[in-house]
Structures are given as structure tokens and as C-alpha cells.
Amino acid sequence: MRELTYGQGIKEGMRIKMLENPDVFIFGEDVGLFGGCFGVTSGLFEEFGEKRVRDTPISEGAIIGAAVGAAAVGLRPIPELMFVDFSTVGMDQLVNQAAKMRYMFGGKLKLPMVVRLPSGGGVAAAAQHSQSLEAWFTHVPGLKVVYPSNAQDAIGLMLTAIDDDNPIIYLENKTLYAVTGQVEDEVKPIPLGKANIKREGSDVTIITYGKQVYDSLKAAELLEKDGIDAEVIDLRSLYPLDKEAIFESVKKTHKVVIVSEEAKRGSYAGELAAIIADECFYECDAPIKRVCALNTPIPFSGNLEAYVLPNADDVVEAVKSLF
Amino acid sequence: MKISNETIIEMYEKMVKIRKFENRAMNLFAEGQVGGFVHLYIGEEAVATGVCASLRDDDYITSTHRGHGHILAKGGDMKYMMAELFGKETGYCKGKGGSMHIADATKGILGANGIVGAGHNIAVGAGLAAQYKGTDQVCACFFGDASTNQSTFHEGLNLASTWKLPVIFICENNGYGISVSQARHQNITDISQRAVSYNIPGITVDGNDVFAVFEAVQEAVARARKGQGPTLIECKTYRWRGHFEGDPTVYRPEGELEQWKKKDPIPRAEKYILDNQVMTQAEMDQLNKKIDAEVEEAVDFALASKFPDVASAVLDVYTDIVEEGRTR
Ligand SMILES: Cc1ncc(C[n+]2csc(CCOP(=O)(O)OP(=O)(O)O)c2C)c(N)n1
Ligand SMILES: [Mg+2]
């Protein structure tokens, strides 16, 4: 075992595949010389050269679009947009092109591309640099969506994502980049659609991913003091979704709290709640709860931002409301 | 072109204001008193100043992530700006926006913007409204060199030129988009060339010469007010600080910053002012002191102000709906 940061994990996953396959390459704004706005690609420009780690102009439409074209003819691009918020600028290429080409063309094309999108709030970056937009991507048939919470998963999911022949949205939480975690010496690819039970428990199921895994684990510790034994599931992959792991847990605990940083209205957390209500309703003996951000843009001022975003205490309170 | 002494003094004062405000903001960031993303305008003061000196209070501007200079030049109030940087309730945006999102509708300031390229078409819309209502207002659209690679730039220029809208496109070419030099992000050196594609005037001026900027914009504004359509003005300049505070600027060739510091727009204006006896050295010193005091007042105002009440977090999402606050 060794210790790596989340950011280093993302990099390691890309690096392994770049060493293995000359068709894998990275491009995006400031990913080369500068090493990425959050330092994730640092050193790769020096190691692999400008051909495979390219700085692009500020042109999100061209970044995603060029990835689609390159993938369609056989390369395996890893485009990065600096913030998930800027995906709006490249959204046509993602939603109408990347997600639909294979289907529209009757299965004739493969689009192996991994779009890296730093997400989330908590860094005083205000409304246009702090969003959690996973529901937009999970909503679009044709895209797969992963969201690692730690270095080990960041590597394992990246390895799988790069080898996958479909467009993958790889969400990263920017407050986690410097968070260290234990990593196996040789990380194995993590299959998409396999959740990870971070903590076993018998009284309530907390379903989450990304940064909220940490909040939820903290909440579980606090709840233990009150005699509530919480199970915490880190989804890791939002689509495909590990329904089996969710239903197994619900059958055991009969109570569910879903935690995400999204604005609550129209969130993926809502989709998860709907799936459970739809397919596992009779196993629940309490309302399915969602702990999310308020339905506002993310404000700048620290106290407002903290007020809007969910935290561990919110999870504790939501769980307690079920007992 | 003869520029009145009054205008010269006004422009000098604006540039010094911007410089001093930015220096103070830089220190406050370093001290950890101001957080988030802070993009400073130091070195580029002549652009915003020369542009806004040609505008009226009822004209519009769109700004960028590097907006402090534009806002001050268009008449923004330092106190409310400083308070916004601190995230205080007395700030321009009640603490919701921060450095990157300052706006003042009463001064026609349609907002600093966190999305590179977003202003191009918002400016087109403001110009459209002026044309639609039959006023002679104009909109100055500020944007960086690297933003001209967004499709919005091309869409905006195309629409404005086709509809002959009163928009003055001001490109602040500081040679970089974060770490990527102009030579690495586009295949041209003079962005004004792009005007050719839209059949509008495109000119390049020394963006560190406030008088050159002023003259170019005067002409463009006059054309726009007469219904003769948009102009693209490229101002060559340089940012002294990193892209944002905290940027180690490893991408800069050695000596580049020093070369540009020699072209500092403020001493250049001072020299002109003294040579032409627009002001005496003593008068300039006096003015500098006044501005120093104004900046300190702004900081004091910000420090004395309160952080917003958390209940305000759910206001202003809509004009009418108040979102649910925390129940927890
Ligand atoms: C759509 C979008 N893409 C990327 C960014 C990140 N970003 C912020 S400023 C910037 C560089 C802008 O360069 P330029 O337009 O030349 O303005 P300058 O910073 O030099 O004033 C980048 C890439 C952003 N804010 N929005
Ligand atoms: Mg620039």
C-alpha cells in the first residue's frame, strides 16, 4: 500500500493507460505546460510531450467536439474542461453528438472518450464555478457517469473508463484533490456499476458519492453515539448504477437517506429516490430522504455557501428524523 | 485630437484609482482577508479608462472575470466593490457574487463574468435594446485575447455587424489566456484582423497609452451612436500579476514582465500631464493622497460591514419566488 492524493490518483490512472496505449491522449485548457488548473496533469506534459498532452484554446465546443471526432475514428481522447460549469459551452457536442452518434447510426460507431469535469462547491468560487450537474449527464441516454471519492477509486475508475468504448463523464470533486488515501501498489480496474460499501450497518442506508462520502461517514460516526448503525454506500458509478447493492442494503435496513451536493430539485438524488420507491418500496418503513443543497445558485460569501451546501450534521438530522 | 484637460485629469485619476484598488486587493488576498478567485487588472488600467472616458452614464459595458478595472472606470463605487470582495452584505451583490461577479445596473455595468466569452453576446443584446428603443446609447464589450477563440466572439460580431448594432468590442490583448500564450492559442497576432470577416472597422492600438485608447474609442462610439454599427478595437497590453492571485506564472519568459513594466501606462500619462502642464507635480501628489484615503475608506467600510444574514441565501433567485431555506 502507498499514500496518494485524489488528484494524483486521477493522474496515475491516465498515465498507466497512456503508457500502455499510444492512442490515449489528453487535451484541454492549461492542462499542459501549467499542469492543469488544479495540478492534476502536472508532469504529464514533460513526460509525454506536447503531442499527447495538449493545451487548447478556450473553446469548450471544440474541445468536446474534437474529442468526439477523434474518438469516432479510433483514438481514445481524454478531454478536460476546467470546471463542470463550462460543460454548458460544449453541451451540444456532448449531448447531441457524443451521446447519440452510436445509436443514431445504428450502432456503427464507438466513441471511447473520457471527459474530465471538476465539480462542486466549497471553495468560494461562486455561482459559475461551483455547481454539481451530475443529473444533467445521467439524464442523457448514451453517456456513462462516474464520480470517484478517493485516490484508489480514481485510479480504478479511470482505467476502466479509458478502456470503455462509450463516452464517459468522469466527475471530480475539487475539494478532494489534496485529500490523501491508501492505494494498492497495483490498482485493478473497477468495473462500472459496482458500488462500494464504505461502512456496514443495520439501521439505515446512506447512499452517496464524491465528497459527500466523507460527510456521510462522519455522520455515521456521530449516529453511532446515538445507537444508530448506519450503512454508507459510495456509488462510485452513477450510470451504470449498482441497483443490487442499493436494494440489498435497503432490504437489511429498511431506511434510506440519499446525500448529494446538487441543488435538490431535479437532482440525481431524486432519481435514486424514485428508483427505490419504484422497485423497492415495500422494503422501506420510512420516507426516503434526500440531503442536498438548497435550490439556489452557489453564493460567494463563506457563510452563505455553508448555509446552502449540505454537511454531516444535515445527514445526522435526516437519519434521526426516520426513527 | 485635442483632449480637454478635464478629461485628461479624469482619466489619470481613474487609472490611479484602479492601480491602488488592485494593489490593496492583492495585499488583502495575500493576508487571507479576501478569498475566492481574484483576477487583478494591474498593468492594463489604460484600457478600461480610455474606453469608459468616452461613455456616458447611460451607456453599457459588459465585463469579464478581470473586472475591477472596468467597473471602477465606468463609475463603480470602491466601497461597495471592496465590500463585495470581502463577501459582506453591503457589497454590490450582497456577498453573493464576489470579485468575479460585480455588477451595478445603475451605472450600466452588466456584470463581471465568470464564463469566458459570455459577455460578447450580452453586449450584442444591450446594443440591440438601444437600437430597438431608438436611443443613442452604446455598449462597450470588454474581453480578453483568449476569449476570441470562443464561438460566442464570432457569433456576437456577426450579429452586431449584420444588424449594425451600437457595440464597441474591446479586446484586451494581454498575450495570454491563463498559461497559454497568444502564439499557442491562435494563428494570428493582431486580433483586429478578425474584423475583416465581419466587414467592420478593426484597429489595433497601444493599450498602455490611455490617450490612444481614448481616441480610438471616441471614433467608434461616434459611429455607433449614428447607427453605423460596431467596431473591433484591440488594445495590446500586459497583466503584471498572475492570471489569478496565487498563480506562480511559470509560463512567462524571463524578462517579459520587466519589459512591459517599462511601458507602465501611469507614468506615461504623468509625463504627458507634466510636459503639457495639465497638472503640477504637487497637484498630482495631492490627487494620489486623496485616492489612497479613498481606498482605505473602502477597506474600512468593508471591514465594518456585516456578513450577510444566512436567510438572504434564498432571496434573489427569482423576482418573486423565495426558495425554501434550511429547516435544519
Ligand atoms: C467558458 C470558460 N472556459 C474557461 C474558463 C477558465 N478561464 C478563466 S479566465 C481564462 C483565461 C482568459 O483569458 P483571456 O480571455 O485572454 O482574459 P485574461 O485573463 O487574459 O484577461 C480561463 C481559461 C472560464 N472561466 N470560462
Ligand atoms: Mg488574455
XYZ file of C-alpha atoms and ligand atoms in Angstrom:
678
model
C 0.000 0.000 0.000
C 1.014 3.604 -0.512
C -0.464 7.019 0.005
C -1.689 9.155 -2.870
C -3.875 12.193 -3.173
C -7.112 12.035 -5.115
C -5.566 14.289 -7.768
C -2.544 12.012 -8.050
C -4.869 9.044 -8.381
C -6.659 10.593 -11.352
C -3.296 11.293 -12.931
C -1.985 7.799 -12.284
C -4.997 6.244 -13.978
C -4.423 8.343 -17.092
C -0.683 7.771 -17.032
C -0.957 3.983 -16.871
C -3.193 3.938 -19.914
C -1.048 6.445 -21.800
C 1.992 4.226 -21.287
C 0.003 1.232 -22.451
C -1.782 2.688 -25.447
C -0.419 5.379 -27.777
C -3.961 6.285 -28.829
C -4.745 7.690 -25.393
C -4.109 11.412 -25.152
C -5.120 14.415 -23.108
C -6.182 17.879 -24.105
C -7.834 20.880 -22.517
C -7.244 24.396 -21.257
C -3.939 24.754 -19.395
C -3.525 21.002 -18.967
C -0.029 21.020 -20.498
C 2.635 23.499 -19.520
C 0.652 24.617 -16.473
C -0.233 21.091 -15.347
C -3.951 21.851 -15.130
C -5.809 24.467 -13.153
C -5.849 22.058 -10.189
C -2.476 20.479 -10.953
C -3.961 17.104 -11.879
C -1.983 16.698 -15.121
C 1.266 18.134 -13.746
C 4.314 16.354 -15.104
C 2.467 14.627 -17.939
C 3.385 17.317 -20.479
C 7.046 16.791 -19.607
C 6.706 13.007 -19.722
C 4.589 12.537 -22.836
C 5.227 15.726 -24.798
C 3.001 18.250 -26.449
C 1.503 15.793 -28.890
C -0.221 13.800 -26.173
C -0.811 16.472 -23.543
C -2.142 19.443 -25.423
C -3.081 22.913 -24.352
C -6.141 24.056 -26.229
C -7.583 27.493 -26.861
C -10.568 28.462 -24.704
C -13.113 26.692 -26.879
C -15.139 24.143 -24.949
C -17.230 23.338 -28.012
C -14.074 22.494 -29.931
C -12.606 20.532 -27.029
C -15.581 18.196 -26.717
C -16.275 18.212 -30.429
C -12.710 17.311 -31.343
C -12.817 14.507 -28.786
C -15.958 13.157 -30.439
C -14.383 13.259 -33.883
C -11.103 11.753 -32.760
C -12.877 9.004 -30.831
C -15.136 8.241 -33.772
C -12.102 7.457 -35.905
C -10.238 5.388 -33.368
C -8.348 7.467 -30.811
C -9.104 7.442 -27.082
C -9.138 11.106 -26.054
C -9.347 12.414 -22.503
C -10.599 15.977 -22.820
C -10.677 18.109 -19.685
C -12.927 21.085 -19.087
C -11.592 23.253 -16.301
C -14.892 23.319 -14.400
C -18.049 21.266 -14.896
C -19.846 24.607 -15.187
C -18.202 25.142 -18.582
C -19.749 21.978 -19.960
C -22.646 24.247 -20.920
C -20.446 25.731 -23.616
C -19.674 22.284 -25.060
C -23.069 20.792 -24.368
C -24.215 20.309 -27.946
C -21.165 18.225 -28.708
C -21.733 16.178 -25.590
C -25.494 15.721 -25.635
C -26.438 15.797 -29.298
C -23.252 14.315 -30.700
C -21.265 12.174 -28.252
C -24.307 10.666 -26.575
C -26.303 9.986 -29.727
C -23.996 9.148 -32.602
C -23.716 5.451 -31.905
C -27.459 4.984 -31.534
C -28.491 7.204 -34.431
C -26.060 5.438 -36.713
C -27.431 2.055 -35.783
C -24.525 1.005 -33.612
C -21.924 1.614 -36.299
C -19.595 3.834 -34.262
C -17.723 3.597 -31.000
C -16.921 6.723 -29.024
C -14.236 5.898 -26.480
C -13.699 9.204 -24.674
C -13.420 10.260 -21.050
C -14.490 13.801 -20.277
C -12.985 15.076 -17.032
C -15.128 17.630 -15.207
C -14.106 19.166 -11.853
C -17.263 19.744 -9.836
C -18.693 21.002 -6.616
C -18.578 23.957 -4.274
C -16.922 24.806 -1.018
C -14.057 26.897 -2.372
C -15.667 30.361 -2.552
C -15.728 30.153 -6.331
C -19.334 31.408 -6.543
C -22.207 30.588 -8.843
C -20.463 29.854 -12.138
C -17.624 27.698 -10.772
C -19.240 25.570 -8.066
C -22.077 23.552 -9.481
C -22.897 19.866 -9.201
C -24.510 18.972 -12.517
C -24.432 15.174 -12.477
C -28.184 14.960 -13.086
C -27.767 16.610 -16.485
C -25.402 13.885 -17.589
C -27.148 10.908 -16.017
C -30.316 12.108 -17.739
C -28.843 11.697 -21.206
C -29.012 8.193 -22.671
C -25.681 7.391 -24.245
C -23.449 8.798 -21.530
C -21.948 6.872 -18.639
C -21.156 8.810 -15.482
C -18.602 8.054 -12.778
C -17.693 10.045 -9.685
C -14.784 8.725 -7.578
C -14.429 9.759 -3.952
C -10.835 8.691 -3.253
C -7.462 8.038 -4.851
C -7.851 4.280 -5.211
C -11.247 4.565 -6.907
C -9.990 7.463 -9.014
C -7.365 5.165 -10.499
C -9.576 2.108 -10.834
C -12.435 4.002 -12.444
C -10.106 5.861 -14.788
C -8.549 2.604 -16.000
C -11.976 1.214 -16.806
C -13.280 4.440 -18.277
C -10.416 4.776 -20.741
C -10.896 1.196 -21.929
C -14.645 1.636 -22.282
C -15.884 2.202 -25.836
C -18.558 4.707 -24.802
C -18.405 8.379 -23.823
C -17.763 8.602 -20.085
C -18.328 11.625 -17.904
C -15.663 11.482 -15.205
C -16.678 13.873 -12.425
C -14.119 15.016 -9.869
C -14.702 16.934 -6.681
C -12.364 19.858 -6.397
C -12.273 19.910 -2.599
C -10.869 16.360 -2.700
C -7.813 16.901 -4.909
C -5.410 17.167 -1.981
C -7.093 14.513 0.159
C -4.815 11.531 0.637
C -5.856 7.912 0.704
C -4.333 4.452 0.814
C -3.792 2.932 -2.583
C -2.820 -0.608 -3.534
C 0.537 -0.939 -5.223
C -1.135 -2.138 -8.355
C -4.679 -0.899 -8.655
C -7.085 -3.052 -10.624
C -9.699 -1.557 -12.907
C -13.010 -1.044 -11.099
C -15.957 -2.234 -13.160
C -18.520 0.485 -13.822
C -21.741 -0.042 -11.905
C -20.100 -1.511 -8.804
C -20.813 0.428 -5.633
C -18.570 0.214 -2.613
C -19.957 -0.375 0.873
C -17.805 2.046 2.841
C -19.326 1.126 6.176
C -21.595 -1.723 7.041
C -24.585 -1.048 9.229
C -28.001 -2.424 10.002
C -30.277 0.519 10.819
C -30.202 2.902 7.863
C -28.721 3.043 4.354
C -26.927 6.235 3.381
C -26.402 6.349 -0.394
C -23.891 8.858 -1.650
C -20.802 9.560 -3.792
C -17.996 12.087 -4.183
C -17.291 14.467 -1.341
C -20.464 13.532 0.486
C -18.980 10.106 1.182
C -16.824 11.817 3.802
C -19.735 13.765 5.251
C -21.777 10.599 5.395
C -19.052 8.590 7.124
C -18.672 11.367 9.651
C -22.417 11.360 10.165
C -22.342 7.593 10.659
C -19.806 8.025 13.439
C -21.946 10.641 15.135
C -25.010 8.436 14.762
C -23.221 5.517 16.340
C -23.028 7.520 19.549
C -26.801 7.666 19.475
C -27.046 3.948 18.893
C -27.894 4.161 15.191
C -25.875 1.831 12.984
C -25.630 3.356 9.511
C -24.512 1.665 6.307
C -22.753 4.002 3.875
C -22.729 3.184 0.167
C -20.363 5.000 -2.176
C -21.923 4.567 -5.609
C -18.713 5.460 -7.488
C -20.559 4.971 -10.755
C -23.822 6.880 -11.207
C -24.634 5.228 -14.513
C -24.464 2.298 -14.808
C -25.927 2.096 -11.321
C -25.426 -0.715 -8.839
C -29.105 -1.235 -8.029
C -28.346 -4.580 -6.487
C -26.104 -3.115 -3.807
C -28.740 -0.489 -3.032
C -31.639 -2.941 -2.799
C -29.598 -5.433 -0.745
C -28.870 -2.745 1.776
C -32.431 -1.425 1.880
C -33.707 -4.940 2.491
C -31.480 -5.029 5.524
C -32.032 -1.532 6.971
C -35.482 -0.511 5.617
C -34.499 3.154 5.793
C -32.794 5.308 3.181
C -31.084 8.686 3.136
C -29.542 9.887 -0.140
C -26.840 12.533 0.064
C -25.536 14.702 -2.761
C -24.323 18.250 -3.230
C -26.705 19.013 -6.066
C -29.486 21.543 -5.911
C -32.286 19.284 -4.742
C -34.839 19.974 -7.473
C -34.307 17.621 -10.395
C -31.246 16.069 -8.802
C -29.804 12.632 -9.412
C -30.573 12.072 -5.743
C -34.209 12.419 -6.778
C -33.737 9.756 -9.438
C -32.211 7.420 -6.872
C -35.153 8.019 -4.551
C -37.544 7.324 -7.407
C -35.809 4.066 -8.301
C -36.058 2.870 -4.701
C -39.691 3.954 -4.426
C -40.435 2.263 -7.705
C -38.655 -1.011 -7.225
C -38.126 -1.451 -3.523
C -40.984 0.423 -1.869
C -42.244 -2.387 0.326
C -38.834 -2.780 1.903
C -38.933 0.800 3.219
C -40.571 1.532 6.532
C -39.945 5.295 6.465
C -39.890 8.074 3.872
C -36.906 8.096 1.525
C -34.926 11.199 2.455
C -32.686 13.378 0.331
C -29.994 15.619 1.775
C -28.929 18.053 -0.951
C -28.033 21.701 -1.454
C -30.759 24.331 -1.379
C -32.403 25.260 -4.671
C -30.232 28.312 -5.225
C -27.102 29.115 -7.199
C -23.975 28.792 -5.045
C -23.298 32.098 -3.293
C -19.815 33.572 -2.795
C -19.752 34.592 0.844
C -18.493 31.792 3.092
C -21.393 31.751 5.493
C -23.951 31.773 2.693
C -22.183 28.977 0.863
C -22.041 26.880 4.019
C -25.732 27.524 4.534
C -26.612 26.373 1.035
C -24.434 23.239 0.867
C -25.223 20.032 2.778
C -22.970 18.812 5.605
C -22.556 15.910 8.027
C -24.930 17.393 10.597
C -27.638 17.536 7.964
C -27.156 13.855 7.303
C -27.392 13.086 11.023
C -30.574 15.061 11.300
C -32.150 13.447 8.256
C -31.347 9.988 9.583
C -32.703 10.771 13.033
C -35.942 12.022 11.540
C -36.590 8.455 10.391
C -36.539 6.961 13.863
C -7.346 65.027 -31.495
C -7.347 67.622 -28.745
C -8.283 66.066 -25.434
C -9.552 68.516 -22.824
C -7.553 68.958 -19.647
C -10.593 67.953 -17.693
C -10.752 64.601 -19.492
C -7.030 64.058 -19.087
C -7.229 64.630 -15.355
C -10.276 62.438 -15.081
C -8.532 59.613 -16.897
C -5.402 59.943 -14.829
C -7.449 59.799 -11.649
C -9.271 56.679 -12.854
C -6.063 54.841 -13.688
C -4.525 55.640 -10.328
C -7.738 54.573 -8.613
C -7.679 51.230 -10.350
C -3.989 50.672 -9.592
C -4.378 51.491 -5.921
C -7.554 49.492 -5.526
C -5.914 46.480 -7.133
C -2.761 46.762 -5.071
C -4.854 46.837 -1.935
C -6.935 43.871 -3.094
C -3.713 41.989 -3.810
C -2.491 42.556 -0.265
C -5.825 41.662 1.264
C -5.786 38.398 -0.663
C -2.225 37.670 0.478
C -3.296 38.320 4.065
C -6.157 35.881 3.646
C -8.801 38.537 4.225
C -10.256 38.170 0.765
C -10.791 34.732 -0.772
C -12.038 33.001 -3.876
C -10.734 33.745 -7.345
C -9.244 37.231 -7.683
C -8.023 38.351 -11.114
C -6.202 41.679 -10.991
C -6.042 44.368 -13.661
C -2.677 45.884 -12.729
C -0.846 46.990 -15.875
C -3.981 47.189 -18.013
C -5.525 50.320 -16.471
C -5.303 52.433 -19.616
C -7.720 50.198 -21.498
C -10.775 50.399 -19.246
C -10.026 54.050 -18.520
C -9.616 55.121 -22.132
C -12.775 53.264 -23.111
C -15.063 54.445 -20.331
C -13.971 58.076 -20.694
C -15.857 58.007 -23.985
C -19.019 56.590 -22.467
C -21.955 58.257 -20.773
C -23.546 57.095 -17.560
C -26.432 55.595 -19.520
C -24.152 53.575 -21.804
C -23.499 49.939 -21.019
C -20.475 47.759 -20.515
C -20.019 44.034 -20.218
C -17.035 42.872 -18.244
C -15.011 39.731 -17.597
C -13.518 37.733 -14.748
C -10.879 40.504 -14.625
C -13.483 43.138 -13.985
C -12.390 45.501 -11.211
C -10.825 47.997 -13.636
C -13.844 48.093 -15.923
C -16.181 48.679 -13.035
C -14.141 51.448 -11.473
C -13.675 53.101 -14.859
C -17.419 53.052 -15.522
C -18.056 54.777 -12.220
C -18.441 51.875 -9.818
C -18.111 52.742 -6.149
C -14.993 51.403 -4.457
C -16.718 50.921 -1.135
C -19.308 48.526 -2.479
C -16.711 46.754 -4.586
C -14.408 46.231 -1.662
C -17.279 45.030 0.498
C -18.187 42.522 -2.217
C -14.631 41.190 -2.307
C -14.997 40.534 1.411
C -18.379 38.897 0.849
C -20.168 41.446 3.018
C -23.852 42.314 2.922
C -23.080 45.890 1.901
C -21.252 44.712 -1.211
C -22.561 45.332 -4.708
C -24.037 41.834 -4.824
C -24.822 41.458 -1.121
C -21.982 38.956 -0.825
C -23.447 36.580 -3.374
C -21.064 37.358 -6.226
C -17.546 38.129 -5.014
C -14.741 39.535 -7.139
C -15.783 37.734 -10.313
C -19.400 38.867 -10.413
C -19.670 42.556 -9.603
C -22.470 44.465 -11.329
C -24.056 47.897 -10.979
C -27.185 48.289 -13.061
C -27.456 51.986 -12.175
C -24.165 52.607 -13.984
C -24.879 50.368 -16.944
C -22.423 47.773 -15.671
C -23.903 44.484 -16.825
C -21.597 42.448 -14.706
C -18.213 40.904 -14.396
C -18.484 37.352 -15.646
C -17.006 34.004 -14.706
C -17.657 32.461 -18.104
C -15.059 33.375 -20.700
C -16.837 34.629 -23.791
C -20.222 35.122 -22.176
C -20.105 38.899 -22.495
C -19.826 39.061 -26.264
C -23.462 38.315 -26.897
C -24.825 40.011 -23.810
C -23.258 43.184 -25.203
C -24.970 42.486 -28.514
C -28.273 42.278 -26.642
C -27.700 45.583 -24.892
C -26.858 47.151 -28.234
C -29.964 45.620 -29.745
C -32.092 47.144 -26.988
C -30.648 50.601 -27.641
C -31.331 50.268 -31.346
C -34.802 48.853 -30.698
C -35.762 51.720 -28.412
C -34.207 54.264 -30.703
C -31.832 55.719 -28.112
C -28.259 56.591 -28.969
C -26.794 54.511 -26.156
C -23.905 52.198 -26.882
C -22.411 49.148 -25.218
C -18.690 48.578 -24.758
C -17.855 44.915 -24.551
C -14.596 44.060 -22.763
C -12.960 40.694 -23.378
C -9.552 39.057 -23.391
C -7.474 37.780 -26.299
C -8.121 34.159 -25.401
C -11.885 34.675 -25.345
C -11.817 35.405 -29.062
C -11.475 31.660 -29.609
C -14.939 31.041 -28.245
C -17.717 30.712 -30.766
C -19.531 33.490 -28.901
C -16.996 36.021 -30.173
C -17.726 35.140 -33.782
C -21.456 34.879 -33.275
C -21.518 38.224 -31.497
C -19.511 40.069 -34.120
C -21.541 38.547 -36.887
C -24.849 39.536 -35.349
C -23.726 43.006 -34.343
C -22.302 43.721 -37.788
C -25.281 42.302 -39.657
C -27.753 44.293 -37.594
C -25.462 47.351 -37.314
C -25.697 47.375 -33.548
C -24.049 50.045 -31.378
C -21.439 47.805 -29.785
C -17.762 48.573 -29.330
C -15.821 45.351 -28.974
C -12.765 45.976 -26.833
C -10.217 43.210 -26.925
C -7.696 43.406 -24.103
C -4.851 41.509 -25.664
C -2.529 40.801 -22.759
C -0.876 37.959 -24.623
C -2.191 35.111 -22.509
C -5.195 33.036 -21.587
C -4.003 31.822 -18.180
C -0.779 29.974 -19.103
C -1.320 29.737 -22.830
C 0.414 32.460 -24.818
C -1.314 34.002 -27.779
C 1.025 32.242 -30.195
C -0.113 28.923 -28.722
C -3.844 29.718 -28.763
C -4.385 31.355 -32.137
C -2.689 31.695 -35.507
C -2.757 35.497 -35.681
C -1.040 38.276 -33.764
C -3.417 41.157 -34.427
C -6.888 40.201 -33.281
C -8.252 43.301 -35.007
C -7.785 41.304 -38.227
C -10.814 39.295 -37.300
C -12.957 42.351 -38.055
C -12.349 41.698 -41.737
C -14.569 38.629 -41.622
C -17.441 40.768 -40.422
C -16.773 43.774 -42.641
C -16.455 46.191 -39.725
C -13.580 48.500 -38.772
C -10.881 46.732 -36.790
C -7.951 48.566 -35.305
C -5.055 47.791 -33.012
C -3.878 50.373 -30.505
C -1.257 50.601 -27.798
C -3.320 49.558 -24.827
C -0.866 51.103 -22.416
C -1.427 54.555 -23.901
C -4.646 55.851 -22.407
C -4.881 58.658 -24.950
C -4.546 56.302 -27.895
C -7.300 54.099 -26.485
C -9.485 57.124 -25.831
C -9.126 58.455 -29.369
C -9.898 55.143 -30.992
C -12.951 54.621 -28.842
C -14.214 58.176 -29.392
C -14.443 57.472 -33.074
C -16.032 54.064 -32.617
C -18.603 55.445 -30.188
C -19.474 58.270 -32.586
C -20.070 55.748 -35.365
C -22.136 53.536 -33.101
C -24.305 56.407 -31.909
C -25.002 57.348 -35.526
C -26.222 53.851 -36.304
C -23.131 52.880 -38.283
C -22.551 49.664 -36.405
C -19.869 48.010 -34.329
C -16.096 48.382 -34.218
C -13.451 45.960 -33.014
C -10.636 47.642 -31.107
C -7.701 45.571 -29.986
C -5.662 47.055 -27.140
C -2.250 45.458 -26.710
C -1.356 45.316 -23.065
C 0.000 43.047 -20.345
C -1.076 41.860 -16.936
C 1.564 42.259 -14.289
C 0.172 39.774 -11.838
C -0.510 36.099 -12.379
C -3.743 35.074 -14.045
C -5.319 34.859 -10.596
C -3.770 35.624 -7.255
C -1.747 32.567 -6.342
C -0.706 31.768 -9.926
C 3.059 31.026 -9.930
C 3.359 32.365 -13.548
C 5.892 29.716 -14.562
C 4.859 30.167 -18.183
C 6.312 33.663 -18.563
C 9.609 34.054 -20.371
C 12.219 35.737 -18.237
C 12.348 39.490 -18.608
C 8.942 39.786 -20.271
C 7.267 41.385 -17.281
C 10.155 43.810 -16.803
C 9.906 44.905 -20.437
C 6.229 45.628 -20.031
C 6.715 47.426 -16.739
C 8.726 49.957 -18.692
C 5.536 50.686 -20.603
C 3.518 51.257 -17.428
C 0.559 53.393 -18.530
C 0.514 55.539 -15.409
C 3.985 57.166 -15.563
C 3.393 57.642 -19.273
C 0.270 59.658 -18.543
C 2.080 61.519 -15.775
C 4.826 62.527 -18.135
C 2.306 63.849 -20.625
C 0.493 65.722 -17.895
C 3.652 67.400 -16.635
C 5.070 68.101 -20.092
C 1.833 69.738 -21.135
C 1.256 71.433 -17.800
C -2.112 69.865 -17.307
C -1.301 69.442 -13.624
C 1.682 70.203 -11.436
C 3.589 67.517 -9.583
C 2.127 68.858 -6.346
C -1.400 68.538 -7.702
C -0.729 65.001 -8.801
C 0.690 64.111 -5.390
C -2.374 65.613 -3.808
C -4.638 63.540 -6.027
C -2.695 60.366 -5.200
C -3.114 61.039 -1.497
C -6.814 61.583 -1.947
C -7.138 58.245 -3.690
C -5.061 56.475 -1.044
C -7.514 57.756 1.534
C -10.453 56.680 -0.591
C -9.096 53.130 -0.841
C -8.553 52.952 2.908
C -12.060 54.228 3.466
C -13.349 51.478 1.224
C -11.443 48.853 3.205
C -12.697 50.300 6.488
C -16.218 50.269 5.128
C -15.867 46.631 4.102
C -14.353 45.623 7.430
C -17.034 47.413 9.408
C -19.807 45.780 7.385
C -21.519 42.580 8.405
C -21.557 39.268 6.624
C -24.940 38.661 5.076
C -27.635 37.045 7.151
C -27.871 33.425 6.019
C -31.584 33.861 5.413
C -30.638 36.019 2.430
C -29.203 32.953 0.673
C -32.630 32.029 -0.690
C -33.543 35.537 -1.874
C -32.893 36.902 -5.364
C -33.075 33.565 -7.160
C -36.262 34.960 -8.717
C -38.034 38.289 -8.563
C -40.991 36.674 -6.895
C -40.295 33.184 -5.552
C -38.393 32.881 -2.301
C -36.778 29.463 -2.193
C -37.074 27.309 0.891
C -34.342 27.869 3.423
C -32.905 25.310 5.745
C -35.245 23.628 8.099
C -32.243 22.254 9.851
C -16.100 29.100 -20.581
C -14.891 29.221 -19.742
N -13.801 28.494 -20.031
C -12.700 28.583 -19.260
C -12.659 29.405 -18.183
C -11.438 29.453 -17.288
N -10.732 30.709 -17.525
C -10.989 31.804 -16.791
S -10.143 33.131 -17.320
C -9.381 32.232 -18.526
C -8.404 32.894 -19.438
C -8.985 34.058 -20.114
O -8.052 34.652 -20.961
P -8.392 35.998 -21.677
O -9.742 35.914 -22.289
O -7.267 36.340 -22.562
O -8.505 37.054 -20.486
P -7.364 37.471 -19.430
O -7.485 36.534 -18.278
O -6.064 37.355 -20.093
O -7.715 38.850 -19.032
C -9.813 30.906 -18.497
C -9.338 29.835 -19.381
C -13.827 30.142 -17.889
N -13.891 30.934 -16.815
N -14.913 30.047 -18.678
Mg -5.551 37.400 -22.091
